[in-house]
Coordinates of C-alpha atoms in Angstrom, one line a residue:
Chain P
M171 CA 66.4 302.9 131.5
L172 CA 64.5 300.4 129.7
G173 CA 67.5 298.3 129.8
K174 CA 68.1 298.3 133.6
I175 CA 64.2 297.0 133.9
V176 CA 64.4 294.3 131.4
G177 CA 67.9 293.3 132.8
S178 CA 66.2 293.8 136.6
M179 CA 63.2 291.2 135.5
L180 CA 65.7 288.6 134.0
V181 CA 67.5 288.1 137.0
I182 CA 64.7 287.8 139.1
V183 CA 63.2 285.8 136.3
A184 CA 65.9 283.9 136.2
C185 CA 66.6 283.2 140.0
G186 CA 62.7 282.3 140.8
G187 CA 63.1 280.0 138.0
G188 CA 66.1 278.5 139.6
G189 CA 64.1 277.8 142.7
I190 CA 61.4 276.1 140.8
L191 CA 63.8 273.9 139.3
I192 CA 65.0 273.0 142.5
G193 CA 61.0 272.1 143.6
Q194 CA 61.1 270.1 140.3
Q195 CA 64.1 267.9 140.8
M196 CA 61.8 266.9 143.9
R197 CA 59.4 266.1 142.0
R198 CA 61.4 264.1 139.3
R199 CA 62.9 262.1 142.2
Y200 CA 59.8 261.4 143.2
D201 CA 58.4 260.1 139.8
T202 CA 61.2 258.2 139.1
L203 CA 60.9 256.4 142.9
S204 CA 57.3 255.8 142.4
E205 CA 57.8 254.3 138.7
G206 CA 60.7 252.0 140.2
R207 CA 58.4 251.0 143.1
R208 CA 55.5 250.0 140.3
A209 CA 58.0 248.3 138.4
V210 CA 59.6 246.2 141.3
Q211 CA 55.9 245.3 142.2
L212 CA 55.3 244.0 138.7
L213 CA 58.7 242.2 138.7
Q214 CA 57.3 240.4 142.2
A215 CA 54.2 239.5 141.0
Q216 CA 55.7 238.0 137.5
I217 CA 57.7 235.8 140.0
R218 CA 55.4 235.2 142.6
T219 CA 51.9 234.3 140.7
E220 CA 54.0 233.2 137.0
G221 CA 57.0 231.5 138.7
S222 CA 59.1 233.1 135.8
S223 CA 62.3 233.2 135.6
L224 CA 64.0 236.5 136.2
P225 CA 65.1 237.1 132.7
E226 CA 61.8 236.6 131.6
A227 CA 60.0 238.3 134.4
L228 CA 62.3 241.4 133.6
R229 CA 61.6 241.4 130.4
E230 CA 57.6 241.0 130.9
T231 CA 58.0 243.2 133.8
G232 CA 59.9 246.1 130.8
E233 CA 57.3 245.6 128.9
H234 CA 54.4 247.4 131.3
C235 CA 56.4 249.9 132.8
G236 CA 57.7 253.2 132.2
G237 CA 60.4 255.6 132.4
I238 CA 64.3 254.8 132.7
Y239 CA 63.0 251.2 133.9
K240 CA 61.4 250.1 130.5
E241 CA 64.6 250.2 128.9
M242 CA 67.0 249.0 131.7
F243 CA 64.8 245.7 132.3
R244 CA 64.9 245.3 129.0
E245 CA 68.5 245.4 129.0
L246 CA 69.0 243.4 131.9
S247 CA 67.0 240.6 130.5
S248 CA 68.7 240.4 127.2
E249 CA 72.1 240.8 128.9
M250 CA 71.5 237.8 131.3
L251 CA 70.4 235.1 128.4
L252 CA 73.8 235.6 127.0
F253 CA 75.2 234.0 129.5
R254 CA 78.7 235.9 129.5
G255 CA 79.8 234.2 132.5
E256 CA 80.0 237.5 134.3
P257 CA 78.4 237.5 138.1
V258 CA 75.3 238.7 138.5
R259 CA 75.8 241.2 140.8
S260 CA 78.2 243.1 138.0
L261 CA 76.4 242.6 135.3
W262 CA 73.2 244.1 137.3
G263 CA 75.6 247.2 138.5
E264 CA 77.0 247.8 135.2
V265 CA 73.3 248.3 133.7
A266 CA 72.1 250.1 136.5
E267 CA 75.2 252.1 136.7
R268 CA 74.5 253.0 132.7
H269 CA 70.6 254.1 133.6
L270 CA 70.4 255.4 137.0
T271 CA 72.4 258.7 136.0
E272 CA 70.2 261.1 136.5
P273 CA 71.2 264.1 138.7
Y274 CA 68.2 264.2 140.7
L275 CA 68.3 261.0 142.0
K276 CA 70.3 260.4 145.4
E277 CA 73.2 258.1 145.2
E278 CA 71.4 256.2 148.1
D279 CA 68.5 255.3 145.2
A280 CA 70.9 253.9 142.7
A281 CA 72.8 252.0 145.5
Q282 CA 69.5 250.5 146.6
F283 CA 69.0 249.3 143.3
V284 CA 72.1 247.4 143.1
L285 CA 71.6 245.9 146.2
L286 CA 68.2 244.3 145.0
G287 CA 70.0 243.3 142.0
E288 CA 72.8 241.6 143.6
Q289 CA 70.6 239.4 145.8
L290 CA 67.8 238.9 143.3
G291 CA 67.6 235.6 141.6
M292 CA 70.1 234.0 143.9
T293 CA 67.8 232.9 147.1
D294 CA 64.6 230.9 147.4
R295 CA 61.3 232.3 147.0
K296 CA 60.9 233.3 150.7
M297 CA 64.3 234.9 150.5
Q298 CA 63.4 236.3 147.4
E299 CA 60.1 237.8 148.8
T300 CA 61.8 239.4 151.7
I301 CA 64.4 241.5 149.3
L302 CA 62.0 242.5 147.1
E303 CA 59.7 243.8 149.7
R304 CA 62.9 245.5 151.5
Y305 CA 63.6 247.5 148.3
L306 CA 59.8 248.6 148.2
E307 CA 59.9 249.4 152.1
Y308 CA 63.1 251.7 151.0
T309 CA 60.8 253.2 148.3
D310 CA 57.7 253.6 150.2
H311 CA 59.7 255.5 152.8
E312 CA 61.9 257.9 150.4
L313 CA 58.6 258.6 148.7
A314 CA 56.6 259.2 151.9
E315 CA 59.7 261.7 153.3
L316 CA 59.6 263.4 149.7
L317 CA 56.0 264.0 149.7
T318 CA 56.2 266.1 153.3
E319 CA 59.2 267.8 151.7
M320 CA 57.5 268.4 148.3
K321 CA 54.7 270.2 150.6
D322 CA 56.9 271.9 152.9
K323 CA 59.6 272.9 150.1
T324 CA 58.4 273.4 146.8
R325 CA 57.0 276.6 147.7
L326 CA 59.6 277.8 149.8
Y327 CA 62.8 277.1 146.9
R328 CA 60.2 279.1 144.8
N329 CA 59.7 282.1 147.1
L330 CA 63.3 281.9 147.9
G331 CA 64.5 282.5 144.1
F332 CA 62.6 285.0 143.7
L333 CA 63.4 286.9 147.1
F334 CA 67.1 286.2 146.2
G335 CA 66.3 287.6 142.3
T336 CA 64.6 291.0 143.7
F337 CA 67.8 290.9 146.2
V338 CA 70.3 290.8 143.5
T339 CA 68.4 293.0 141.5
I340 CA 68.3 295.9 144.5
L341 CA 71.9 295.4 144.8
L342 CA 72.3 295.8 141.0
L343 CA 70.9 298.9 140.9
Chain T
M663 CA 72.9 226.6 119.9
K664 CA 75.4 223.6 120.0
D665 CA 74.6 221.3 122.9
K666 CA 78.4 221.8 123.9
E667 CA 77.9 225.9 124.3
L668 CA 74.7 225.2 126.0
F669 CA 76.5 222.9 128.4
F670 CA 79.5 225.0 128.8
R671 CA 77.5 228.8 129.6
V672 CA 76.5 227.9 132.9
F673 CA 80.1 227.9 134.1
P674 CA 82.1 231.4 134.9
K675 CA 84.0 232.8 132.0
E676 CA 87.4 231.3 132.9
L677 CA 86.6 228.0 134.0
R678 CA 84.5 227.9 130.9
E679 CA 87.2 228.5 128.6
A680 CA 89.8 226.2 130.9
L681 CA 87.1 223.6 130.5
M682 CA 86.3 223.6 126.9
A683 CA 90.1 223.5 126.0
V684 CA 90.5 220.6 128.1
A685 CA 87.6 218.7 126.4
P686 CA 87.7 219.4 122.8
D687 CA 85.8 216.5 121.8
F688 CA 82.5 217.0 124.0
R689 CA 81.0 213.6 123.1
K690 CA 84.1 212.2 125.1
L691 CA 83.6 214.5 128.4
Q692 CA 81.4 212.3 130.6
E693 CA 81.5 214.2 134.2
I694 CA 83.0 217.1 135.9
R695 CA 83.0 217.1 139.4
L696 CA 83.0 220.9 141.5
R697 CA 83.9 220.8 145.2
A698 CA 84.2 223.8 147.5
C699 CA 88.0 224.7 148.2
L700 CA 88.6 221.3 146.2
P701 CA 90.1 220.9 142.9
V702 CA 88.5 220.6 139.6
L703 CA 87.9 216.9 138.7
F704 CA 86.8 215.9 135.2
T705 CA 86.5 212.5 133.4
Y706 CA 87.2 212.5 130.0
D707 CA 87.3 209.9 127.4
N708 CA 87.0 206.9 130.4
E709 CA 89.6 208.8 132.4
E710 CA 89.8 211.1 135.6
W711 CA 91.6 214.3 135.4
F712 CA 92.3 217.4 137.5
L713 CA 91.9 220.6 135.5
G714 CA 95.2 222.7 136.1
Q715 CA 95.2 226.0 137.5
S716 CA 96.2 227.9 134.2
G717 CA 94.7 225.6 132.0
G718 CA 95.2 222.0 130.8
Q719 CA 94.6 218.5 132.6
I720 CA 96.8 217.4 135.3
R721 CA 97.2 214.0 137.1
T722 CA 97.7 214.9 140.4
G723 CA 95.8 217.7 142.9
E724 CA 98.6 219.8 143.0
R725 CA 98.4 222.9 141.1
A726 CA 95.1 222.1 140.2
W727 CA 92.0 224.6 139.6
M728 CA 91.0 225.4 142.9
M729 CA 87.1 225.8 143.0
T730 CA 85.2 228.6 145.3
G731 CA 82.6 228.7 147.1
E732 CA 81.4 231.9 145.0
A733 CA 81.9 230.3 142.0
L734 CA 79.7 227.2 142.6
K735 CA 76.8 230.2 143.8
E736 CA 77.2 231.6 140.4
I737 CA 77.0 228.5 138.7
L738 CA 73.8 227.7 140.7
A739 CA 72.3 231.1 139.3
F740 CA 73.5 230.3 136.1
L741 CA 72.2 226.9 135.5
S742 CA 69.0 228.2 137.0
N743 CA 68.8 230.9 134.5
Y744 CA 69.6 233.4 137.2
S745 CA 66.4 232.0 139.3
V746 CA 66.8 229.8 142.4
Y747 CA 63.7 230.3 143.3
A748 CA 62.4 228.7 140.4
V749 CA 64.4 225.8 140.8
E750 CA 63.7 224.9 144.2
Q751 CA 61.4 221.8 144.2
D752 CA 64.6 220.3 142.2
L753 CA 67.1 221.5 144.7
R754 CA 65.1 219.6 147.1
Q755 CA 65.7 216.5 145.2
G756 CA 69.5 217.7 145.2
F757 CA 69.6 217.5 141.4
L758 CA 68.9 220.2 138.1
T759 CA 68.6 219.2 134.8
M760 CA 70.1 221.1 132.3
P761 CA 69.1 222.2 128.7
G762 CA 70.0 218.8 127.0
G763 CA 69.2 216.2 129.5
H764 CA 72.7 216.9 131.4
R765 CA 72.0 216.0 135.4
V766 CA 74.0 218.2 137.8
G767 CA 74.1 216.6 141.4
V768 CA 74.0 219.0 144.0
C769 CA 75.1 218.8 147.7
G770 CA 74.8 221.8 150.3
K771 CA 72.7 222.7 153.6
L772 CA 69.3 221.7 153.6
V773 CA 67.3 224.2 154.9
R774 CA 64.1 222.7 156.7
E775 CA 60.7 224.6 157.7
N776 CA 58.4 222.8 160.0
G777 CA 60.3 219.7 159.7
Q778 CA 59.9 219.9 155.8
P779 CA 63.2 220.4 153.4
R780 CA 62.1 224.1 152.4
S781 CA 65.4 224.2 149.8
L782 CA 69.5 223.9 149.8
R783 CA 72.0 226.6 150.6
E784 CA 75.7 226.8 150.8
I785 CA 76.3 224.6 147.8
S786 CA 79.4 222.8 148.3
S787 CA 80.0 220.6 145.4
M788 CA 78.1 220.2 141.9
N789 CA 78.5 216.9 139.6
F790 CA 77.6 217.2 136.1
R791 CA 76.9 214.1 134.2
V792 CA 77.2 215.0 130.8
A793 CA 74.1 213.1 128.9
H794 CA 75.0 211.5 125.4
S795 CA 72.9 210.0 122.8
Y796 CA 74.4 207.4 120.9
P797 CA 71.9 206.2 118.3
G798 CA 72.0 202.7 117.5
C799 CA 73.4 201.7 120.9
A800 CA 70.4 199.7 121.7
G801 CA 70.6 197.5 118.5
E802 CA 72.0 194.6 120.3
V803 CA 70.0 194.4 123.4
V804 CA 66.5 195.1 120.7
G805 CA 68.1 192.4 118.5
R806 CA 68.6 189.8 121.0
L807 CA 65.4 190.3 123.0
S808 CA 63.8 190.4 119.3
L809 CA 61.6 193.5 120.8
L810 CA 60.4 194.5 117.5
T811 CA 58.9 191.5 116.7
K812 CA 58.2 189.9 120.2
P813 CA 57.3 192.9 122.6
G814 CA 58.4 192.2 126.4
N815 CA 59.0 193.5 129.6
V816 CA 62.6 194.6 129.8
L817 CA 65.1 195.6 132.8
L818 CA 68.1 197.4 132.2
V819 CA 70.7 197.0 135.4
S820 CA 73.9 198.8 135.9
P821 CA 75.9 200.5 138.9
P822 CA 75.5 204.6 138.2
G823 CA 77.1 205.9 135.5
C824 CA 77.2 203.0 133.5
G825 CA 74.7 204.1 130.8
K826 CA 71.4 203.0 132.0
T827 CA 69.8 206.2 130.8
T828 CA 71.6 205.9 127.5
M829 CA 70.5 203.0 126.7
L830 CA 67.3 203.3 128.0
R831 CA 66.8 206.3 125.5
D832 CA 67.9 204.4 122.6
I833 CA 65.7 201.5 123.1
I834 CA 62.5 204.2 123.3
R835 CA 63.6 205.5 120.1
M836 CA 64.2 201.9 118.1
L837 CA 61.0 200.6 119.3
S838 CA 58.9 203.9 118.3
E839 CA 60.4 204.0 114.8
G840 CA 59.4 200.1 114.7
G841 CA 55.9 201.0 115.1
Q842 CA 55.5 200.8 118.9
T843 CA 53.5 203.7 120.8
V844 CA 56.0 204.4 123.9
G845 CA 54.6 206.7 126.9
V846 CA 57.9 208.0 128.8
V847 CA 57.5 209.0 132.4
D848 CA 60.7 211.6 132.5
E849 CA 60.5 212.7 136.1
R850 CA 63.9 214.5 136.1
S851 CA 63.6 215.8 132.4
E852 CA 67.2 213.5 131.7
I853 CA 65.4 211.0 129.1
A854 CA 63.8 213.4 126.4
A855 CA 65.5 216.6 127.9
S856 CA 62.6 218.7 127.1
Y857 CA 63.8 222.4 128.0
Q858 CA 60.5 224.8 127.7
G859 CA 58.5 222.1 126.1
V860 CA 61.1 221.5 123.2
R861 CA 62.3 217.8 123.2
G862 CA 66.0 217.7 123.2
Q863 CA 66.8 214.2 122.3
N864 CA 65.2 212.0 119.3
L865 CA 62.6 209.7 121.0
G866 CA 61.1 208.5 117.8
P867 CA 57.6 209.5 116.0
R868 CA 55.7 207.3 118.5
T869 CA 56.7 208.7 121.6
D870 CA 54.7 210.5 124.0
V871 CA 56.6 212.1 127.3
L872 CA 55.5 213.6 130.7
D873 CA 57.9 215.7 131.7
A874 CA 59.3 216.3 135.3
T875 CA 56.1 213.8 136.2
P876 CA 56.4 211.5 139.4
K877 CA 56.6 208.2 138.3
V878 CA 53.8 206.7 139.8
L879 CA 51.6 209.8 138.9
G880 CA 53.1 209.8 135.0
M881 CA 52.6 206.1 134.9
Q882 CA 48.5 206.4 135.7
M883 CA 48.0 209.5 133.4
L884 CA 49.7 207.8 130.3
L885 CA 47.6 204.4 130.9
R886 CA 44.3 206.5 131.2
S887 CA 45.1 208.9 128.5
M888 CA 48.1 207.8 125.8
A889 CA 47.5 204.2 125.4
P890 CA 50.8 203.2 125.0
D891 CA 52.1 199.8 124.0
Y892 CA 55.1 200.6 126.1
I893 CA 55.9 202.7 129.0
A894 CA 59.2 203.2 129.8
V895 CA 60.8 204.8 133.4
D896 CA 64.3 205.4 134.8
E897 CA 65.2 204.3 138.1
I898 CA 62.5 202.4 139.8
G899 CA 63.1 201.1 143.3
G900 CA 60.2 202.6 145.6
D901 CA 57.2 200.2 147.0
E902 CA 55.0 202.5 144.7
D903 CA 57.0 202.6 141.8
V904 CA 56.6 198.7 141.6
R905 CA 52.9 199.0 142.2
E906 CA 52.4 200.9 140.1
L907 CA 54.4 199.1 137.4
R908 CA 52.7 196.2 138.1
N909 CA 49.6 197.7 137.7
A910 CA 50.3 199.1 133.9
M911 CA 51.4 195.5 133.1
H912 CA 48.2 194.0 134.1
S913 CA 47.0 196.6 131.6
G914 CA 48.2 194.6 128.5
C915 CA 51.1 197.8 128.7
H916 CA 54.6 196.2 128.3
L917 CA 57.8 198.1 130.4
V918 CA 61.2 199.1 129.6
V919 CA 62.9 200.5 132.8
T920 CA 65.8 200.8 134.4
C921 CA 67.3 200.0 138.1
H922 CA 70.3 200.5 139.9
G923 CA 72.0 197.0 140.5
S924 CA 75.4 194.9 139.4
D925 CA 73.8 191.4 139.2
K926 CA 70.9 189.3 139.4
A927 CA 71.4 188.0 142.8
E928 CA 71.8 191.8 143.9
L929 CA 68.7 192.3 142.2
L930 CA 67.0 189.3 144.1
Q931 CA 67.9 190.7 147.2
K932 CA 66.0 193.9 147.0
R933 CA 62.7 193.7 148.0
N934 CA 60.7 195.3 145.5
I935 CA 62.0 195.0 141.9
G936 CA 63.5 191.4 143.6
G937 CA 59.7 190.3 143.9
M938 CA 59.1 191.1 140.3
I939 CA 62.3 188.9 139.0
S940 CA 61.2 186.4 141.0
D941 CA 57.6 186.4 139.7
G942 CA 58.6 186.3 136.1
C943 CA 57.6 189.8 135.1
F944 CA 60.5 190.4 132.9
Q945 CA 61.0 188.4 129.6
G946 CA 64.3 190.4 129.4
I947 CA 67.4 191.9 131.8
V948 CA 70.2 193.5 130.5
Y949 CA 73.0 194.4 132.5
L950 CA 75.6 197.2 132.1
S951 CA 79.1 198.2 132.9
R952 CA 81.6 200.8 132.2
R953 CA 84.1 197.3 131.9
N954 CA 85.1 198.4 128.3
G955 CA 83.8 202.0 128.6
V956 CA 80.6 203.7 129.1
G957 CA 77.2 201.4 128.1
T958 CA 79.2 198.0 128.2
I959 CA 77.0 195.0 127.5
E960 CA 77.7 192.4 130.2
G961 CA 74.7 190.1 129.5
V962 CA 71.5 190.1 128.2
E963 CA 69.2 187.4 129.9
R964 CA 66.3 186.0 127.8
I965 CA 63.6 184.9 130.3
A966 CA 60.9 182.6 128.9
G967 CA 56.9 183.8 129.6

């Protein structure tokens, strides 16, 4: 009997945990996109006010941001300074592909970041601003949607998880 | 990093390898011309060649390496250190300067805003002019004009691509090493080849360089702050340039300047510089050509004054 009770508890906790995990994934995507937004804002400031070259601005931004962007920006900067003769878009794409692999990120998140890199540094100052703004608009939109979604669904996923666990337990008993 | 590597690194990988193979002696490479949808041309050891589509140098444009607009775009990205926005001002003037002082002329579509040029886009051609220094090439000029013992104003004249800037650079070095303080206004970063504050060419121990500064403003700044014996300026021509040169001259400073032209008759027809020559402002005029290779001294005219 004790075995059944322990087993039932484990099933309920596991399913509830699964629900919580789905909620956590949303939270992590939110944090990563926020960090990306902050990083791009820093990059924008470096370019706009300091007039830094892109590799310089990326290195400097990498020093001041966190998460996956820290390492990614540093790597991009050093890869650029090697002048291997590869097009910017493929260099940016390769580095982004290596770093933006987290399962909680949507394909569109990585695609938007790659799109940003394809055009960054290739245009005049005005277009540059537009490209950066466009990426910031994307993150703003996604963050706003995520925030609403998190409010509505985090509790829902957790509760559904526990309920599903209870349901499985009843079936098993 | 060697000058050669610094120069070639701005080309896409395949083109870079092909160009490096046809220019084994970098000192003999003079010019590379890239035009969208047209063959790649280069001048090596005073001879013009097409770059073959599978490498090598060929005489005719058939089977030549065809340049693409996309590749020109990439080159612009490499040239600007992936930061086209940071070189907008230079682009508007139609040129960029590379580390090493090599000048890249750029053509494309000029974007205007409120009647003013904003940027250059749809790049259609590029002309890489390789800068070389030949220490001692000005020895004959400096000797014949006795510049080290009897300072005077010197004008270097030649059509484009005949070695004016190279000669100017060596005169500056010789004057500086000979004890004269020289102030250089290096509007296009070609003379001193300064890159991130470090001088890429030897201009001697008594030379001060105002980098990327407009000529008129630069001359005023040098006169006010550096008390030079000589002021050196490349490619003068405008009314304001000449006015400021006269001002410098009257401030007790000597001049070494260059301008486009081929002979004295042509120079005298030019309102600005012609006026200075007629007024006896220069004690020496040096004519250069590429008759026997770049930097051929066609004549050194010494004017008593």
